[in-house]
Tab-separated table of C-alpha atoms in Angstrom:
chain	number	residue	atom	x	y	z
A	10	UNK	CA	-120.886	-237.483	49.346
A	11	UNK	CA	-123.386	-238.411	46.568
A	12	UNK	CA	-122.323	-236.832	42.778
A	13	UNK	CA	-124.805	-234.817	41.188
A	14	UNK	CA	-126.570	-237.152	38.905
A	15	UNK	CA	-128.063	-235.427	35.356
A	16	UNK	CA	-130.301	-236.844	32.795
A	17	UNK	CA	-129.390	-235.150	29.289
A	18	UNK	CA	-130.875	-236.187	25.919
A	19	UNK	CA	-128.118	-238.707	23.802
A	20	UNK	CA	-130.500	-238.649	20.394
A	21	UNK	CA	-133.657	-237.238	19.503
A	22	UNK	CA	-135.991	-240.161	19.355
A	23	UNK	CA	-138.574	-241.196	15.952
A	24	UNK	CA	-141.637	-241.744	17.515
A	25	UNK	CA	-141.449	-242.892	21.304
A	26	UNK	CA	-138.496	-242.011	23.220
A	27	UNK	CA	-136.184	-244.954	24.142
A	28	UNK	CA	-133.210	-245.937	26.230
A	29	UNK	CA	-130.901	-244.937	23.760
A	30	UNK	CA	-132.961	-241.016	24.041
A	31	UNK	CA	-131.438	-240.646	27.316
A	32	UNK	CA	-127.679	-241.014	28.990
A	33	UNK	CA	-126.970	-240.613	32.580
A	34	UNK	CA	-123.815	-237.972	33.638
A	35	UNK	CA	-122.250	-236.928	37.255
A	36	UNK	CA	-121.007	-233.932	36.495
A	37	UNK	CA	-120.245	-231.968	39.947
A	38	UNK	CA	-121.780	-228.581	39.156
A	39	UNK	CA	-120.516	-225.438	40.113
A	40	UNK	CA	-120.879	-222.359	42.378
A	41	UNK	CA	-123.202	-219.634	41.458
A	42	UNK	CA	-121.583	-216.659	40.206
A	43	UNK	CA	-123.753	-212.672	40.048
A	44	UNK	CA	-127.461	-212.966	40.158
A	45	UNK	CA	-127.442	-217.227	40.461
A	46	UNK	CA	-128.293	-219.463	43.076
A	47	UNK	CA	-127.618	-223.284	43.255
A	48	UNK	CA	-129.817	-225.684	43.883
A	49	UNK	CA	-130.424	-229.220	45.677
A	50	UNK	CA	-133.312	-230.507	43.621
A	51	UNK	CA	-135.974	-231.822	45.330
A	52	UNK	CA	-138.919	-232.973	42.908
A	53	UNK	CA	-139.118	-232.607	39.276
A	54	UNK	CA	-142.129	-232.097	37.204
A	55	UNK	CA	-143.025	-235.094	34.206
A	56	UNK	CA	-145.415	-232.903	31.441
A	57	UNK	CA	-146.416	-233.863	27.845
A	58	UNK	CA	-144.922	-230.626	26.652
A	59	UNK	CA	-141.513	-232.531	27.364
A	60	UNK	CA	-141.979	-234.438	24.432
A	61	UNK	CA	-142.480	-231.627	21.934
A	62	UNK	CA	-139.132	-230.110	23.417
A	63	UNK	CA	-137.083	-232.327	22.284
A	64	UNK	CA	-137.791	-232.442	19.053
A	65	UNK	CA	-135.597	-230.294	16.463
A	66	UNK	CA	-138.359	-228.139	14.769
A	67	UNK	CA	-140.141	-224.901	15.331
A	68	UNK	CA	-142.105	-224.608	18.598
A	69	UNK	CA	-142.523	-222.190	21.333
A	70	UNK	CA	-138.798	-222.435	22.965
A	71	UNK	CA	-136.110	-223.636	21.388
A	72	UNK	CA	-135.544	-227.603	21.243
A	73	UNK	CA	-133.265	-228.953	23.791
A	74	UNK	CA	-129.960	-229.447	22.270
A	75	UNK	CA	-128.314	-232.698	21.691
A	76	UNK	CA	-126.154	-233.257	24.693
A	77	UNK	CA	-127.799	-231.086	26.940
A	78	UNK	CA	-129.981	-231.938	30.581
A	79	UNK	CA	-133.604	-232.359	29.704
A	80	UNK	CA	-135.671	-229.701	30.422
A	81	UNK	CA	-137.937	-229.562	33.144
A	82	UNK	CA	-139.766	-227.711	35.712
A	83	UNK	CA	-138.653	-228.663	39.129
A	84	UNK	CA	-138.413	-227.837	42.796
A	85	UNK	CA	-135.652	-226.792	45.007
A	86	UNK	CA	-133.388	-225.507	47.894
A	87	UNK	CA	-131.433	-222.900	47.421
A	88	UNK	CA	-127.910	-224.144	48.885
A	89	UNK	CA	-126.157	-221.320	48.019
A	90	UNK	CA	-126.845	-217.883	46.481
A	91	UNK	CA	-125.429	-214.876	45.187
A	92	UNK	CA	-128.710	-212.868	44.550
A	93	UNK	CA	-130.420	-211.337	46.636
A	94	UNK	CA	-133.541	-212.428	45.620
A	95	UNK	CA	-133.297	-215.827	47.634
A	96	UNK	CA	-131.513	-217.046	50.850
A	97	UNK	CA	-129.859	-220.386	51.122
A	98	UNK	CA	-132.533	-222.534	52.933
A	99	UNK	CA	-135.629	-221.198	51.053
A	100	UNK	CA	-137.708	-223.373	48.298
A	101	UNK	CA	-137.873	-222.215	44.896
A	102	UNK	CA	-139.408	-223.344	41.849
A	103	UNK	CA	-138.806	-222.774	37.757
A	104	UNK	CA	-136.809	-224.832	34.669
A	105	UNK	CA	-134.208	-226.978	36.989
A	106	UNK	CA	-133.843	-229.173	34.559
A	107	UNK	CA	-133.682	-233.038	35.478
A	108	UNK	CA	-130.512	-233.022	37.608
A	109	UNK	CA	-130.146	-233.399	41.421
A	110	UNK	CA	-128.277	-230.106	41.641
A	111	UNK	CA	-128.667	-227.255	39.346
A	112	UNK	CA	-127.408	-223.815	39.512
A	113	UNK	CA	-129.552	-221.182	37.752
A	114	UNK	CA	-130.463	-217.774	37.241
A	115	UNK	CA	-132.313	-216.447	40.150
A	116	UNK	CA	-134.401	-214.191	38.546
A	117	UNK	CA	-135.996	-217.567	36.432
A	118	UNK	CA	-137.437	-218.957	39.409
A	119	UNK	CA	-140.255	-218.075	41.987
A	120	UNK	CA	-140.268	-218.600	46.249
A	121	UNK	CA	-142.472	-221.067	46.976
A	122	UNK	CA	-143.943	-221.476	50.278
A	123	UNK	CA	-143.942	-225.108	51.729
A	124	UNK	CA	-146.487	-223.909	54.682
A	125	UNK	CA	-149.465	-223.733	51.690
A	126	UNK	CA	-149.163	-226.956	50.460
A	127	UNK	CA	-146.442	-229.878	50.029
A	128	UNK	CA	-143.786	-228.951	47.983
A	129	UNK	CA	-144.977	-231.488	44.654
A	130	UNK	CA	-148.118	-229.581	44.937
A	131	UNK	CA	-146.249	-226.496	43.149
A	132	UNK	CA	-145.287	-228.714	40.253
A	133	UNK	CA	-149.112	-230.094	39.941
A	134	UNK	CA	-152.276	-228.063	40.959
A	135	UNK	CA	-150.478	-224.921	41.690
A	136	UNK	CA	-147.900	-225.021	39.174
A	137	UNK	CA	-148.027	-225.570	35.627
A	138	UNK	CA	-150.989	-227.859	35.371
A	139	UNK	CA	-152.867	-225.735	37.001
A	140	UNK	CA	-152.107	-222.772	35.660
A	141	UNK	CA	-152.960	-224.233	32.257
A	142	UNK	CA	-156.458	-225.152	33.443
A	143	UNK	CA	-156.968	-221.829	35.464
A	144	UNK	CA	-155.538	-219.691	32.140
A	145	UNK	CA	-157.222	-222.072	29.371
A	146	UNK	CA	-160.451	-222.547	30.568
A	147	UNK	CA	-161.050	-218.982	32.239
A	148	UNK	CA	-159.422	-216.828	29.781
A	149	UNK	CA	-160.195	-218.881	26.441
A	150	UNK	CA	-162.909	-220.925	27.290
A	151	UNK	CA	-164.569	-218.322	29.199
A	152	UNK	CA	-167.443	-220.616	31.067
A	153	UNK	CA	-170.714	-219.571	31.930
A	154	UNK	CA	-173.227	-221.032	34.457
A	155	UNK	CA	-175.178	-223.889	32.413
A	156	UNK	CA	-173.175	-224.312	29.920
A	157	UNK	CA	-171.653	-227.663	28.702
A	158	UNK	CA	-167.566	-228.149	28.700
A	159	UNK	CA	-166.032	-231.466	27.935
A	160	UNK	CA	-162.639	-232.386	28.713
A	161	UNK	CA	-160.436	-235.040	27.090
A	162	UNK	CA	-157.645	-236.410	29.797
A	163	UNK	CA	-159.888	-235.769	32.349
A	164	UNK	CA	-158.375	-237.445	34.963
A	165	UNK	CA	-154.758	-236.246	34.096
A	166	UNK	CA	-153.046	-233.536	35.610
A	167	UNK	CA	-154.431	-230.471	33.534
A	168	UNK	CA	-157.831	-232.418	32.367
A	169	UNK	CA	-158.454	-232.976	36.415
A	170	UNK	CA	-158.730	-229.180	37.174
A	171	UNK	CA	-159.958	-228.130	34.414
A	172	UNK	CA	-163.261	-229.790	35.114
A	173	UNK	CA	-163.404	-228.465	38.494
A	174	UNK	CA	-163.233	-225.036	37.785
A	175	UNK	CA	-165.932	-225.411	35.066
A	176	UNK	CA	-168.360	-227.010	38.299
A	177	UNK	CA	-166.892	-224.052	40.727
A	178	UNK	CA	-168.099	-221.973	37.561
A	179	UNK	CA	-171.661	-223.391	37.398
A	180	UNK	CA	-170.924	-225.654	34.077
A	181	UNK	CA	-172.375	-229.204	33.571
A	182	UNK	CA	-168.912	-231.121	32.945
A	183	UNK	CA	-168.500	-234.582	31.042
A	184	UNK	CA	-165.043	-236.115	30.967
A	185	UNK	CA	-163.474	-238.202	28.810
A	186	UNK	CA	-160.399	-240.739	30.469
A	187	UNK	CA	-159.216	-244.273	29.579
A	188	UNK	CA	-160.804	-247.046	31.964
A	189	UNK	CA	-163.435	-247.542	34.086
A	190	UNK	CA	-161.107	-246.863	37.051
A	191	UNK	CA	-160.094	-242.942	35.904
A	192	UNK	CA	-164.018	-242.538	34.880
A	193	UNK	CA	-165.214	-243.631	38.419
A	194	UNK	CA	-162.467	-241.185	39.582
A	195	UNK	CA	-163.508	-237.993	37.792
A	196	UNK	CA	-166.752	-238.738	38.701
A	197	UNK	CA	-167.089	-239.745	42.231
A	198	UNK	CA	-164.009	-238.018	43.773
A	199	UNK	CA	-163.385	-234.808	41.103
A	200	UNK	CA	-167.521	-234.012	40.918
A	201	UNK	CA	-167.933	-234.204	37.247
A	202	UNK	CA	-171.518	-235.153	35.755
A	203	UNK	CA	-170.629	-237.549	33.927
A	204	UNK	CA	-167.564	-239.428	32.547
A	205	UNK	CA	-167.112	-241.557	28.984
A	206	UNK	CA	-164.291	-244.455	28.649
A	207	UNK	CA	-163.139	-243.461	25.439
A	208	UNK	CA	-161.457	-247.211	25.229
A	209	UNK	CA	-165.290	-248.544	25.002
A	210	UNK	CA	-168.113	-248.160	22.464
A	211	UNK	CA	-168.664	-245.816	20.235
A	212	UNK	CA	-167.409	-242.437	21.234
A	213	UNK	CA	-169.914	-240.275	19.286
A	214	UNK	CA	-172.837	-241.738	20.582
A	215	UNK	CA	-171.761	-242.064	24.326
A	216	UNK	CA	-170.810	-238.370	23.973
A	217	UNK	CA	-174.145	-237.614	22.490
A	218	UNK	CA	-176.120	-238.957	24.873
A	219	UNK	CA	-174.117	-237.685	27.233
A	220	UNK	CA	-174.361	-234.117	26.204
A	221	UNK	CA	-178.115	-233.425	24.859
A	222	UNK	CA	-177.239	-229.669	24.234
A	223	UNK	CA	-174.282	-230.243	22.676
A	224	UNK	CA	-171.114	-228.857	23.636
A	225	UNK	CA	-170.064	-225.110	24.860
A	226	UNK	CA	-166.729	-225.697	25.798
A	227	UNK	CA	-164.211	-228.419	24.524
A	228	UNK	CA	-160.779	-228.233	26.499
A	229	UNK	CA	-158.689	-230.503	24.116
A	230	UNK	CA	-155.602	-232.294	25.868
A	231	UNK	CA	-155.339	-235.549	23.067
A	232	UNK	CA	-156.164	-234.296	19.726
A	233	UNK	CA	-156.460	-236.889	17.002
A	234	UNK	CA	-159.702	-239.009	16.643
A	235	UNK	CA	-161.295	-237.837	19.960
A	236	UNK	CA	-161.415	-233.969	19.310
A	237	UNK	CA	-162.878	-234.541	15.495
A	238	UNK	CA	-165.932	-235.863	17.343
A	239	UNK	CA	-166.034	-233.148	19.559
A	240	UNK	CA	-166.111	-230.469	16.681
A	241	UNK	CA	-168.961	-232.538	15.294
A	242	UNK	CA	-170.992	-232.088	18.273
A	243	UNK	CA	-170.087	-228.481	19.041
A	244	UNK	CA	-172.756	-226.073	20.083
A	245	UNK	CA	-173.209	-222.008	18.398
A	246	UNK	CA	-170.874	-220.111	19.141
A	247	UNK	CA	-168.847	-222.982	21.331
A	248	UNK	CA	-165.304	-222.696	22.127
A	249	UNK	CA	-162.942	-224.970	21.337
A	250	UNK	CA	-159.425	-224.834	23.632
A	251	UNK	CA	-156.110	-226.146	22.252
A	252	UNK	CA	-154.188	-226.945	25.163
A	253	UNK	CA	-152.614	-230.373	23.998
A	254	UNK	CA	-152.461	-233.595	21.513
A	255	UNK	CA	-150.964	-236.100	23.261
A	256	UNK	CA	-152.101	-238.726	21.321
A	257	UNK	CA	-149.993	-237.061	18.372
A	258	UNK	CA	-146.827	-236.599	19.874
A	259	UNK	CA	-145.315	-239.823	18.578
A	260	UNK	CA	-146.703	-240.061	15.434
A	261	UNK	CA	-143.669	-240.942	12.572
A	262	UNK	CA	-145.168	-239.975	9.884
A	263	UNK	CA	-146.966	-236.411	11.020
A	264	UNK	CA	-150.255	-235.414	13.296
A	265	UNK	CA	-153.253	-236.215	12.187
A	266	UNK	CA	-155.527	-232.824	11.405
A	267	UNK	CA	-159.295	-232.477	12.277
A	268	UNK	CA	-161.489	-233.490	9.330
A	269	UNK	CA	-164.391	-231.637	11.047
A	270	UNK	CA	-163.464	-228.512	10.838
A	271	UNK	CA	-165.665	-226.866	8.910
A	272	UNK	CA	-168.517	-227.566	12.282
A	273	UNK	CA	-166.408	-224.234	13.395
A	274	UNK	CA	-167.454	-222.525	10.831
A	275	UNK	CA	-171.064	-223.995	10.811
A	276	UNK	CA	-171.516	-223.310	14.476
A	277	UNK	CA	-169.790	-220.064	14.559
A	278	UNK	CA	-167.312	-221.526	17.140
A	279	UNK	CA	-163.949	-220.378	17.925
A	280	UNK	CA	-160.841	-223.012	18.219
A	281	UNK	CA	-157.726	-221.419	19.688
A	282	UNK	CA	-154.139	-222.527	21.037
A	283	UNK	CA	-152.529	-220.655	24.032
A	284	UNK	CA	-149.479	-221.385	26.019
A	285	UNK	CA	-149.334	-221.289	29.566
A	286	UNK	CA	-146.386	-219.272	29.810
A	287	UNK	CA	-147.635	-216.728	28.535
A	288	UNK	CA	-149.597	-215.434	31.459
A	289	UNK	CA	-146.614	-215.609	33.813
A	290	UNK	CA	-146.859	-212.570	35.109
A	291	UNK	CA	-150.670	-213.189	36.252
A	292	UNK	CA	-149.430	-216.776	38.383
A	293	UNK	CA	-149.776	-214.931	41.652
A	294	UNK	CA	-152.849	-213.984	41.376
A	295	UNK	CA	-154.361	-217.388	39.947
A	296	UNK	CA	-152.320	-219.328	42.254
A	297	UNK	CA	-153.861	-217.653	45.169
A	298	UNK	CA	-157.133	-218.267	44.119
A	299	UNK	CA	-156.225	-221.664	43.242
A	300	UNK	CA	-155.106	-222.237	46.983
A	301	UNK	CA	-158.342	-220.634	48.133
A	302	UNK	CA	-160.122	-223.540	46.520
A	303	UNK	CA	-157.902	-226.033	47.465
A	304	UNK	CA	-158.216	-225.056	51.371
A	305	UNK	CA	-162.117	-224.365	50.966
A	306	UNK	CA	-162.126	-228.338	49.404
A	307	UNK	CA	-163.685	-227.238	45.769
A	308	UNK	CA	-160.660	-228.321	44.110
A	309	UNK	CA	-158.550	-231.919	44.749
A	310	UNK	CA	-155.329	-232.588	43.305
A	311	UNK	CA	-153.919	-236.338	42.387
A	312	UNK	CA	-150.372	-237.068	42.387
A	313	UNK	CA	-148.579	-239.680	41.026
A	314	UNK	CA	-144.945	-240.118	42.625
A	315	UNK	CA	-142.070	-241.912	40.907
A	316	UNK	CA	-138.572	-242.521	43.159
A	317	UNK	CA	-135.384	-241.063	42.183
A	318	UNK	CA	-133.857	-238.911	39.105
A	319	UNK	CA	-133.024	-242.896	37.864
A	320	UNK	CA	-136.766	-243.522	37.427
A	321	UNK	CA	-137.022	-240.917	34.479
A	322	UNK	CA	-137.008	-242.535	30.987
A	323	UNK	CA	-139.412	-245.136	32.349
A	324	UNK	CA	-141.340	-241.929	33.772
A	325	UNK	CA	-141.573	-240.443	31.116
A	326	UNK	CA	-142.862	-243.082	28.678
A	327	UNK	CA	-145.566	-243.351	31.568
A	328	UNK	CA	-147.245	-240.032	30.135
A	329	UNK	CA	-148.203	-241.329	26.623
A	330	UNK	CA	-148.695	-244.735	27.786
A	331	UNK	CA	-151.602	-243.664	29.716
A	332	UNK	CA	-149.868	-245.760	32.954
A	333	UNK	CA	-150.073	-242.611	35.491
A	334	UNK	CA	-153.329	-241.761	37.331
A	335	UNK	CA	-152.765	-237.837	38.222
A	336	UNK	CA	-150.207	-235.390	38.067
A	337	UNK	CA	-146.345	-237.052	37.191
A	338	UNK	CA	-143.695	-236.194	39.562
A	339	UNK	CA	-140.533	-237.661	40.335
A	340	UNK	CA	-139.086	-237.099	44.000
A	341	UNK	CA	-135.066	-236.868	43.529
């Protein structure tokens, strides 16, 4: 019989996470005792939020503690139970943590149903990315036909369905992604109008040309360099949404701050943060519609599949190397 296998953070890393971040146990988990369910975990979810969560200050949720499994979103099947919310055989998903077998609090995690869509899919379009497009765009951004949104990580797992909705929506959508390869993606296969390499030429003046009217809607996965030109090319009243910096997370020596902010105050535009989990209890609903446009072909999904729980530190140094085209996910 195989051991459990569980990845659990050794140090918290300066700058990018390393071997040494990481250490490898086979601990042989336990039974679930009133209200938990135990799990054989099937696919875990790779996210740049990861990356914040292990760090030791203030944020959202606590930071993982020294010693503990890494935190993650994953998917499962429930081996055994004692809730009566699930039955052993059914597929759940919520915070499994990266571990091949995980017993949690059944109340933590949703039924999925496989019959919808493959299993990964729940970690990707219908699961957190998603919902973090679906949420930050429709609720923040708040689109309207004609109008202008760019979106930084465009080909990446949130930036990918982001622009999507915005053309569902009746939006003109420019991208921004890293290589001629992810541009041609977003482009030809997502629908976008138009996509910028970000790696070539000036920035500013590709995204001027490429947006005449300026911009309505920024949807702001990197941060750094790349959303100070946005704010310098915003439109009245745009709206600016904070969903990520990924370019900042590894910074030693602090994130770098916009230096154009003042084109908010210029433009009359609004820049605000939000955090997905927040609208939890609206995930139904959004991933319904979500499926809807999936089956109806308005909205593609990309995945990017890594083999085995063993895969995971290079995994997840994949996400800020820029090395994974489309949502992260490693199959246990």
């Amino acid at each position: 019989m195989t051991r459990p296998t569980q990845i659990r953070l050794a140090q918290r890393p300066v700058g990018s996470a390393d071997a040494d971040t990481w250490t490898t146990t086979h601990d042989a988990g336990r039974d679930p005792e009133e209200g938990e369910i135990r799990l054989n975990v099937t696919h875990i979810s790779l996210d740049p939020a990861m990356r914040g969560w292990i760090n030791a200050g203030r944020s959202y949720v606590p930071p993982v503690g020294i010693g503990e499994v890494m935190r993650a979103i994953g998917v499962g099947e429930v081996t055994a139970t004692a809730s009566d919310r699930f039955q052993v055989g059914e597929i759940v998903m919520g915070l499994t943590g990266v571990q091949t077998d995980a017993t949690v609090v059944a109340k933590d995690f949703n039924k999925i149903e496989p019959s919808l869509a493959p299993a990964s899919t729940f970690l990707g379009g219908l699961g957190m990315p998603g919902m973090t497009a679906y949420f930050g765009l429709l609720d923040i951004g708040k689109p309207e036909a004609g109008q202008t949104v760019v979106v930084s990580a465009a080909a990446g797992a949130v930036g990918a369905v982001v622009g999507q909705i915005a053309k569902i929506k009746g939006c003109r959508v420019v991208g921004l992604a890293g290589g001629p390869e992810k541009c041609r993606y977003v482009v030809e296969e997502l629908g976008f109008d138009a996509c910028i390499d970000y790696r070539s030429g000036s920035l500013h003046e590709q995204l001027k040309a490429a947006c005449p009217d300026r911009i309505d809607i920024y949807f702001d996965n990197v941060g750094g360099e790349i959303l100070d030109v946005c704010l310098g090319l915003l439109a009245q009243k745009a709206r600016v949404v904070i969903c990520g910096a990924i370019s900042q997370y590894n910074a030693t020596e602090g994130m770098t701050g916009p230096a154009n902010y003042m084109s908010l105050l210029v433009n009359r535009a609004r820049m605000e943060g939000f955090v997905v989990f927040d609208y939890q209890k609206q995930f139904l609903s959004a991933i319904m519609e979500m499926a809807g446009w999936m089956m109806s072909g308005q909205i593609k999904f990309r995945e990017h599949v890594v083999e085995g729980i063993e895969s995971f530190p290079v995994a997840f140094d994949m996400l800020f190397a820029g090395t994974n085209f489309g949502k992260l996910v490693i199959r246990v």
